[in-house]
Structure formats: C-alpha cells, structure tokens
Amino acid sequence: MTEELIKEVKHIQKCLINKEMSGEEWEEKMEAVRKLEEVSTYLKDALGRGIEF
C-alpha cells in the first residue's frame, strides 16, 4: 500500500508541474510540490523501516 501511495504522490506532483500558472498561483503550486516531496520522502523512509500504510 505504501508503494502505491508514493506513486500517487509522484503522479500528483507531475500533474501540478505540468499545469501552467504564473505569479502567486505559481508560487503556491511550487509550495505544494515541495510539500508533496516531503510526504514522498517520509513514506519512503517509513517503507525502509518496514512501516506500511
């Protein structure tokens, strides 16, 4: 299940990155992308420790 969550997070990141935005919307989008990367890293670390979600 954790591996599927990681794939979904990565998919959402790609969708956000591919969406054209500018100005404040772009900044908000990039913040969301960074936060999703943190979630992905957390899930990978948990998976490495044998924790499944």
mmCIF file of C-alpha atoms in Angstrom:
data_model
loop_
_atom_site.group_PDB
_atom_site.id
_atom_site.type_symbol
_atom_site.label_atom_id
_atom_site.label_comp_id
_atom_site.label_asym_id
_atom_site.label_seq_id
_atom_site.Cartn_x
_atom_site.Cartn_y
_atom_site.Cartn_z
ATOM 1 C CA MET A 1 0.000 0.000 0.000
ATOM 2 C CA THR A 2 2.823 2.435 0.837
ATOM 3 C CA GLU A 3 4.387 1.978 -2.589
ATOM 4 C CA GLU A 4 1.057 2.836 -4.204
ATOM 5 C CA LEU A 5 0.801 5.991 -2.077
ATOM 6 C CA ILE A 6 4.274 7.043 -3.218
ATOM 7 C CA LYS A 7 3.283 6.524 -6.850
ATOM 8 C CA GLU A 8 0.111 8.576 -6.363
ATOM 9 C CA VAL A 9 2.027 11.427 -4.714
ATOM 10 C CA LYS A 10 4.520 11.450 -7.599
ATOM 11 C CA HIS A 11 1.642 11.468 -10.099
ATOM 12 C CA ILE A 12 0.039 14.457 -8.385
ATOM 13 C CA GLN A 13 3.383 16.273 -8.405
ATOM 14 C CA LYS A 14 3.767 15.708 -12.144
ATOM 15 C CA CYS A 15 0.234 16.983 -12.768
ATOM 16 C CA LEU A 16 0.941 20.134 -10.775
ATOM 17 C CA ILE A 17 4.249 20.760 -12.507
ATOM 18 C CA ASN A 18 2.658 20.379 -15.941
ATOM 19 C CA LYS A 19 -0.102 22.902 -15.112
ATOM 20 C CA GLU A 20 0.643 26.374 -16.485
ATOM 21 C CA MET A 21 0.446 29.050 -13.790
ATOM 22 C CA SER A 22 2.095 32.365 -13.080
ATOM 23 C CA GLY A 23 2.633 34.816 -10.254
ATOM 24 C CA GLU A 24 1.197 33.958 -6.878
ATOM 25 C CA GLU A 25 -0.518 30.829 -8.234
ATOM 26 C CA TRP A 26 2.864 29.532 -9.436
ATOM 27 C CA GLU A 27 4.413 30.133 -6.004
ATOM 28 C CA GLU A 28 1.546 28.285 -4.311
ATOM 29 C CA LYS A 29 1.859 25.425 -6.803
ATOM 30 C CA MET A 30 5.594 25.091 -6.152
ATOM 31 C CA GLU A 31 4.994 25.100 -2.387
ATOM 32 C CA ALA A 32 2.510 22.247 -2.851
ATOM 33 C CA VAL A 33 5.056 20.364 -4.968
ATOM 34 C CA ARG A 34 7.697 20.791 -2.226
ATOM 35 C CA LYS A 35 5.274 19.578 0.454
ATOM 36 C CA LEU A 36 4.362 16.548 -1.653
ATOM 37 C CA GLU A 37 8.072 15.770 -1.996
ATOM 38 C CA GLU A 38 8.340 15.820 1.808
ATOM 39 C CA VAL A 39 5.408 13.394 2.025
ATOM 40 C CA SER A 40 7.047 11.134 -0.543
ATOM 41 C CA THR A 41 10.333 11.182 1.373
ATOM 42 C CA TYR A 42 8.521 10.369 4.625
ATOM 43 C CA LEU A 43 6.721 7.433 3.008
ATOM 44 C CA LYS A 44 9.967 6.103 1.513
ATOM 45 C CA ASP A 45 11.693 6.346 4.892
ATOM 46 C CA ALA A 46 8.799 4.578 6.586
ATOM 47 C CA LEU A 47 8.832 1.861 3.949
ATOM 48 C CA GLY A 48 12.572 1.418 4.535
ATOM 49 C CA ARG A 49 11.839 0.858 8.227
ATOM 50 C CA GLY A 50 9.166 -1.690 7.410
ATOM 51 C CA ILE A 51 6.195 0.558 8.198
ATOM 52 C CA GLU A 52 3.246 0.066 5.840
ATOM 53 C CA PHE A 53 0.338 2.465 5.403
#
